[in-house]
Short mmCIF file of C-alpha atoms in Angstrom, two decimals:
data_model
loop_
_atom_site.label_atom_id
_atom_site.label_comp_id
_atom_site.label_asym_id
_atom_site.label_seq_id
_atom_site.Cartn_x
_atom_site.Cartn_y
_atom_site.Cartn_z
CA GLY A 1 51.45 28.93 -9.43
CA LEU A 2 51.27 26.06 -11.86
CA LEU A 3 49.03 23.69 -9.93
CA PRO A 4 46.51 26.34 -9.05
CA THR A 5 46.32 27.33 -12.73
CA ILE A 6 45.89 23.72 -13.81
CA ALA A 7 43.17 23.15 -11.22
CA VAL A 8 41.18 26.29 -12.25
CA SER A 9 41.60 25.27 -15.94
CA LEU A 10 40.13 21.86 -15.27
CA TRP A 11 37.21 23.56 -13.47
CA LEU A 12 36.42 26.79 -15.28
CA GLY A 13 38.34 26.17 -18.53
CA TRP A 14 35.79 23.69 -19.91
CA ASN A 15 33.91 26.39 -21.73
CA GLY A 16 36.91 26.95 -23.97
CA ILE A 17 37.74 23.29 -24.12
CA LEU A 18 34.28 22.43 -25.40
CA LEU A 19 34.43 25.22 -27.97
CA ILE A 20 37.71 23.66 -29.30
CA ILE A 21 36.20 20.24 -29.40
CA ILE A 22 33.07 21.47 -31.26
CA ASN A 23 35.14 23.38 -33.87
CA TYR A 24 37.56 20.43 -34.38
CA THR A 25 34.58 18.07 -34.73
CA LEU A 26 32.89 20.27 -37.30
CA PHE A 27 35.78 21.34 -39.49
CA LEU A 28 38.85 19.20 -38.91
CA ALA A 29 37.92 15.69 -37.72
CA THR A 30 37.73 12.70 -39.97
CA ASN A 31 34.37 10.83 -40.09
CA TYR A 32 35.72 8.24 -37.73
CA GLN A 33 37.08 10.85 -35.31
CA ARG A 34 33.70 12.69 -35.48
CA MET A 35 31.83 9.49 -34.55
CA VAL A 36 34.14 8.82 -31.69
CA ILE A 37 33.79 12.36 -30.30
CA ILE A 38 29.97 12.39 -30.68
CA GLY A 39 29.79 8.92 -29.08
CA ILE A 40 31.80 9.99 -26.00
CA ALA A 41 29.77 13.18 -25.60
CA SER A 42 26.55 11.21 -25.86
CA PHE A 43 27.81 8.79 -23.27
CA SER A 44 28.59 11.65 -20.94
CA LEU A 45 25.06 12.92 -21.31
CA VAL A 46 23.50 9.63 -20.17
CA LEU A 47 25.85 9.01 -17.33
CA PRO A 48 24.92 10.22 -13.88
CA ALA A 49 26.25 13.73 -13.17
CA LYS A 50 28.35 12.46 -10.26
CA PHE A 51 30.15 9.79 -12.31
CA PRO A 52 32.66 8.33 -11.47
CA GLY A 53 31.68 8.66 -7.81
CA ARG A 54 34.45 8.96 -5.21
CA PHE A 55 37.14 9.66 -7.78
CA GLY A 56 35.17 12.51 -9.20
CA LEU A 57 34.54 13.93 -5.67
CA SER A 58 38.24 13.69 -4.88
CA MET A 59 39.09 15.46 -8.11
CA GLY A 60 36.61 18.19 -7.29
CA ASN A 61 38.07 18.60 -3.85
CA TRP A 62 41.57 18.88 -5.35
CA MET A 63 40.38 21.52 -7.77
CA MET A 64 38.80 23.52 -4.97
CA LYS A 65 41.87 23.29 -2.82
CA TYR A 66 44.01 24.85 -5.53
CA ALA A 67 41.29 27.32 -6.69
CA GLU A 68 41.39 28.60 -3.14
CA ARG A 69 45.04 29.54 -3.72
CA TYR A 70 44.62 30.83 -7.26
CA PHE A 71 42.02 33.37 -6.07
CA GLY A 72 43.50 34.04 -2.69
CA LEU A 73 40.07 33.31 -1.18
CA ARG A 74 39.21 35.22 1.91
CA THR A 75 35.88 34.64 3.72
CA VAL A 76 34.32 36.62 6.53
CA VAL A 77 31.50 35.06 8.56
CA GLU A 78 29.91 37.81 10.60
CA ASP A 79 28.21 35.64 13.20
CA GLU A 80 29.11 31.93 13.22
CA ASP A 81 27.06 31.24 16.36
CA ASP A 82 23.94 32.66 14.70
CA LEU A 83 24.38 30.31 11.72
CA ILE A 84 24.91 27.34 14.01
CA ARG A 85 21.83 28.23 16.05
CA HIS A 86 19.71 28.22 12.97
CA SER A 87 21.19 25.04 11.59
CA GLU A 88 20.43 23.21 14.87
CA GLN A 89 16.75 23.93 14.33
CA ASN A 90 16.93 21.50 11.39
CA LYS A 91 16.14 24.24 8.94
CA ALA A 92 17.89 24.73 5.68
CA LEU A 93 19.92 27.96 5.42
CA ILE A 94 19.51 29.75 2.12
CA PHE A 95 22.74 31.59 1.28
CA ALA A 96 21.71 34.24 -1.21
CA PHE A 97 25.01 34.94 -3.05
CA ASN A 98 25.65 38.09 -4.90
CA PRO A 99 26.64 39.34 -7.47
CA HIS A 100 26.24 37.04 -10.49
CA ASP A 101 28.64 39.04 -12.65
CA MET A 102 29.92 37.21 -15.71
CA LEU A 103 30.23 33.87 -13.88
CA PRO A 104 29.37 33.56 -10.23
CA TYR A 105 32.32 31.10 -9.65
CA ALA A 106 33.10 32.62 -6.22
CA VAL A 107 30.18 30.51 -4.79
CA PHE A 108 32.89 27.82 -4.60
CA ALA A 109 33.68 29.43 -1.20
CA PHE A 110 30.85 27.23 0.12
CA ASN A 111 32.46 23.98 -1.02
CA PRO A 112 32.58 21.67 2.07
CA SER A 113 36.15 20.67 1.45
CA LEU A 114 37.36 24.22 2.06
CA ARG A 115 35.68 24.39 5.61
CA ARG A 116 34.86 28.04 5.41
CA LEU A 117 31.62 27.60 7.36
CA PRO A 118 31.07 26.06 10.83
CA HIS A 119 31.12 22.24 10.48
CA LYS A 120 27.75 21.90 12.33
CA ILE A 121 25.96 23.57 9.40
CA GLY A 122 26.61 20.42 7.32
CA GLU A 123 27.25 20.20 3.55
CA VAL A 124 26.26 23.35 1.66
CA ARG A 125 25.73 22.80 -2.12
CA GLY A 126 25.82 25.49 -4.79
CA LEU A 127 22.73 25.63 -6.98
CA MET A 128 23.35 26.87 -10.48
CA THR A 129 21.59 27.10 -13.80
CA SER A 130 20.14 23.79 -14.93
CA ALA A 131 21.56 24.33 -18.42
CA ILE A 132 25.04 23.33 -17.16
CA PHE A 133 23.73 19.81 -16.31
CA ASN A 134 22.60 19.29 -19.87
CA ILE A 135 26.09 19.81 -21.30
CA PRO A 136 28.42 16.85 -21.65
CA PHE A 137 31.54 16.81 -19.46
CA LEU A 138 30.62 20.14 -17.89
CA LYS A 139 27.82 18.44 -15.84
CA HIS A 140 30.30 16.13 -14.27
CA VAL A 141 32.84 18.78 -13.35
CA TYR A 142 30.31 20.97 -11.69
CA SER A 143 28.85 18.04 -9.80
CA TRP A 144 32.33 17.12 -8.54
CA VAL A 145 32.73 20.60 -7.06
CA GLY A 146 29.38 20.48 -5.24
CA GLY A 147 26.92 21.93 -7.79
CA SER A 148 23.26 21.02 -8.31
CA PRO A 149 20.53 22.39 -10.61
CA VAL A 150 18.72 25.47 -9.33
CA ASP A 151 15.31 24.27 -10.55
CA LYS A 152 12.28 24.59 -8.22
CA ARG A 153 12.24 20.86 -7.50
CA THR A 154 15.78 20.76 -6.15
CA PHE A 155 15.27 24.01 -4.34
CA LEU A 156 12.13 22.74 -2.47
CA ALA A 157 13.57 19.30 -1.91
CA ARG A 158 16.58 20.75 0.03
CA LEU A 159 14.32 23.13 1.95
CA HIS A 160 12.06 20.29 3.08
CA SER A 161 15.03 18.04 4.01
CA GLY A 162 16.76 20.81 5.93
CA ASP A 163 19.86 20.77 3.57
CA SER A 164 21.46 24.19 3.35
CA PHE A 165 22.60 25.60 -0.09
CA ALA A 166 23.85 28.75 -1.87
CA PHE A 167 22.49 30.24 -4.99
CA THR A 168 22.60 33.50 -7.00
CA PRO A 169 19.12 35.14 -7.06
CA GLY A 170 20.09 37.80 -9.61
CA GLY A 171 20.82 35.15 -12.28
CA VAL A 172 21.91 35.76 -15.80
CA GLN A 173 19.85 38.91 -15.95
CA GLU A 174 22.60 40.70 -14.08
CA VAL A 175 24.98 40.00 -16.96
CA PHE A 176 22.87 42.32 -19.21
CA ASN A 177 23.28 45.16 -16.72
CA LEU A 178 27.06 45.01 -16.72
CA ASN A 179 28.41 48.26 -18.00
CA PRO A 180 32.07 48.87 -18.44
CA GLU A 181 31.48 52.57 -18.91
CA LYS A 182 30.25 52.80 -15.30
CA PRO A 183 32.97 50.88 -13.40
CA ARG A 184 31.91 52.29 -10.00
CA ASP A 185 28.44 50.88 -10.11
CA VAL A 186 27.82 47.42 -8.69
CA ILE A 187 24.42 46.43 -10.16
CA LEU A 188 22.25 43.67 -8.70
CA TYR A 189 19.07 42.55 -10.36
CA LEU A 190 16.99 41.79 -7.31
CA GLN A 191 13.93 44.04 -7.12
CA LYS A 192 11.74 41.45 -8.93
CA ARG A 193 13.50 38.43 -7.56
CA LYS A 194 11.00 37.42 -4.91
CA GLY A 195 10.41 33.71 -5.66
CA PHE A 196 13.07 32.47 -3.32
CA ILE A 197 11.52 34.63 -0.51
CA LYS A 198 8.17 32.89 -1.10
CA LEU A 199 9.74 29.49 -0.89
CA ALA A 200 11.65 30.40 2.30
CA LEU A 201 8.37 31.55 3.88
CA THR A 202 6.72 28.36 2.86
CA THR A 203 9.17 26.31 4.90
CA GLY A 204 10.32 28.92 7.41
CA SER A 205 13.88 28.71 6.12
CA PRO A 206 16.31 31.56 7.05
CA VAL A 207 17.92 33.59 4.29
CA VAL A 208 21.50 34.63 4.64
CA PRO A 209 22.76 37.63 2.56
CA VAL A 210 26.19 37.00 0.98
CA PHE A 211 28.45 39.29 -1.11
CA ALA A 212 31.61 38.53 -3.06
CA PHE A 213 33.98 41.35 -3.72
CA ASN A 214 36.34 41.50 -6.73
CA LEU A 215 34.37 39.23 -9.09
CA ASP A 216 34.29 42.16 -11.53
CA GLY A 217 37.44 42.26 -13.61
CA SER A 218 37.67 38.47 -13.87
CA TYR A 219 36.73 38.71 -17.56
CA LYS A 220 36.32 41.11 -20.35
CA TYR A 221 33.31 40.46 -22.48
CA TRP A 222 30.96 41.30 -25.42
CA PHE A 223 27.34 40.32 -25.91
CA PRO A 224 24.23 41.56 -27.78
CA ARG A 225 21.96 43.71 -25.64
CA ASP A 226 18.72 43.51 -27.69
CA LYS A 227 15.42 42.45 -26.11
CA PHE A 228 15.17 39.15 -27.95
CA THR A 229 18.52 38.06 -26.62
CA LYS A 230 17.52 38.95 -23.09
CA LYS A 231 14.28 36.90 -23.33
CA MET A 232 16.09 33.90 -24.80
CA SER A 233 18.76 34.05 -22.13
CA ARG A 234 16.21 34.02 -19.35
CA PHE A 235 14.51 31.01 -20.97
CA VAL A 236 17.70 28.91 -21.46
CA GLY A 237 19.58 30.17 -18.43
CA ILE A 238 22.72 31.15 -20.45
CA VAL A 239 23.68 34.43 -22.10
CA PRO A 240 25.03 34.11 -25.63
CA LEU A 241 28.26 36.08 -25.26
CA VAL A 242 31.98 36.16 -25.81
CA PHE A 243 34.23 36.54 -22.80
CA TRP A 244 37.96 36.16 -22.20
CA GLY A 245 40.05 36.22 -19.04
CA ARG A 246 43.67 35.21 -18.42
CA TRP A 247 45.96 35.30 -21.45
CA CYS A 248 42.97 36.66 -23.50
CA ILE A 249 41.80 33.14 -24.31
CA PRO A 250 38.16 33.11 -25.40
CA PHE A 251 35.97 31.37 -22.83
CA GLY A 252 39.12 30.58 -20.87
CA ILE A 253 39.85 30.88 -17.14
CA PRO A 254 39.34 34.10 -15.19
CA ASN A 255 42.07 36.47 -14.16
CA PRO A 256 43.45 35.62 -10.61
CA ARG A 257 41.40 38.11 -8.67
CA LYS A 258 41.57 38.25 -4.87
CA ILE A 259 38.05 36.98 -4.00
CA HIS A 260 36.67 38.36 -0.72
CA VAL A 261 33.28 36.73 0.36
CA VAL A 262 31.38 38.14 3.28
CA ILE A 263 28.53 36.17 4.90
CA GLY A 264 25.94 38.16 6.89
CA THR A 265 23.53 37.29 9.66
CA ALA A 266 20.58 34.98 8.90
CA ILE A 267 17.15 36.59 8.42
CA ASP A 268 14.51 34.68 10.27
CA MET A 269 11.50 33.67 8.22
CA PRO A 270 8.14 32.68 9.69
CA LYS A 271 6.75 29.32 8.44
CA GLU A 272 3.58 30.20 6.59
CA GLY A 273 3.15 26.95 4.65
CA GLU A 274 0.73 27.20 1.71
CA ASN A 275 -0.71 30.45 3.09
CA VAL A 276 2.05 32.75 2.13
CA THR A 277 0.75 36.22 1.42
CA GLN A 278 2.06 38.88 -1.04
CA GLU A 279 2.31 41.24 1.95
CA SER A 280 4.75 38.87 3.70
CA ILE A 281 6.75 38.32 0.48
CA ASP A 282 7.19 42.07 -0.05
CA LYS A 283 8.03 42.63 3.70
CA TYR A 284 10.79 40.01 3.86
CA HIS A 285 12.07 40.71 0.38
CA GLY A 286 12.52 44.35 1.50
CA ILE A 287 14.30 43.18 4.71
CA PHE A 288 16.61 41.04 2.58
CA LEU A 289 17.53 43.93 0.30
CA GLU A 290 18.25 46.23 3.30
CA GLU A 291 20.46 43.57 4.99
CA LEU A 292 22.33 42.94 1.89
CA GLU A 293 23.00 46.58 1.21
CA ALA A 294 24.12 47.07 4.84
CA LEU A 295 26.42 44.08 4.45
CA PHE A 296 28.05 45.64 1.39
CA GLU A 297 28.50 48.98 3.24
CA ARG A 298 30.01 47.40 6.24
CA HIS A 299 32.82 45.58 4.27
CA LYS A 300 33.42 47.66 1.11
CA HIS A 301 36.26 49.71 2.53
CA ASP A 302 38.15 46.65 3.74
CA ALA A 303 37.57 44.97 0.35
CA GLY A 304 38.83 48.03 -1.62
CA TYR A 305 35.39 49.13 -2.81
CA ALA A 306 35.36 52.46 -0.94
CA ASP A 307 34.51 54.42 -4.11
CA ARG A 308 31.87 51.80 -5.38
CA GLN A 309 28.19 52.16 -5.15
CA LEU A 310 25.66 49.32 -4.89
CA LYS A 311 22.62 49.70 -7.16
CA ILE A 312 19.76 47.28 -6.78
CA ILE A 313 17.38 47.32 -9.79
#
């Protein structure tokens, strides 16, 4: 429909919009126009991410409402009572969302305005690469839809305050492992991702495995696969690539895939404070991987992934 397409364009279409603005500024704008554009972009950078407050939040909720329709969002919560029980202990729930794919936009399923989780859990924010919040205009849009930086400071602050959140542990490293020549493989880069387990053990915060089906196919893409590019991407949090989705528009909106998000049962974590051991980290990281794989296997037939294989590297 028209409104869902407009809403998703205002949310996920900003990559392409910024590219157009940059090219216009560099090659077509007059000196006066160039000054105005640079001035507005600079003003955006110094403004608070949530500007303009309630209006921005209302705009974000409107975008999420119609994005829900655009993607035909379906969510399955395996055990709502279990999530409520953990939240009533005043502990933050860490929703470990997988996969990252090209863009992990399906994390929008956790937006409070969609009410896909039990109300008693409270507001769940999506934590994403900090690079987004250093880009003019983009930082406002992602704040309006419930995003926050995934830096260690924000991560710990929410854990200590008991505020639940969702994030993608595989990160941009998973993008480099996308392989269109092996369409049946679903690759997650998680074997070395143990930092969030350590922080969860520090505060005794439960970790909830989450998997989103049908993210793949949202975009087609091209990117360099050399070692230097991989290192640079890990440093800045963004992969230098070209991708295109609906209507083949570069950096445009994704194809309208039927997103199916499944939320597993919380994994209890003992509170070890500053005395977290490597043995505990390895143990609970292993449990997380086992539970995530089991979650995928339980739901893959219903999600149309019967012939797909999960590979955790």
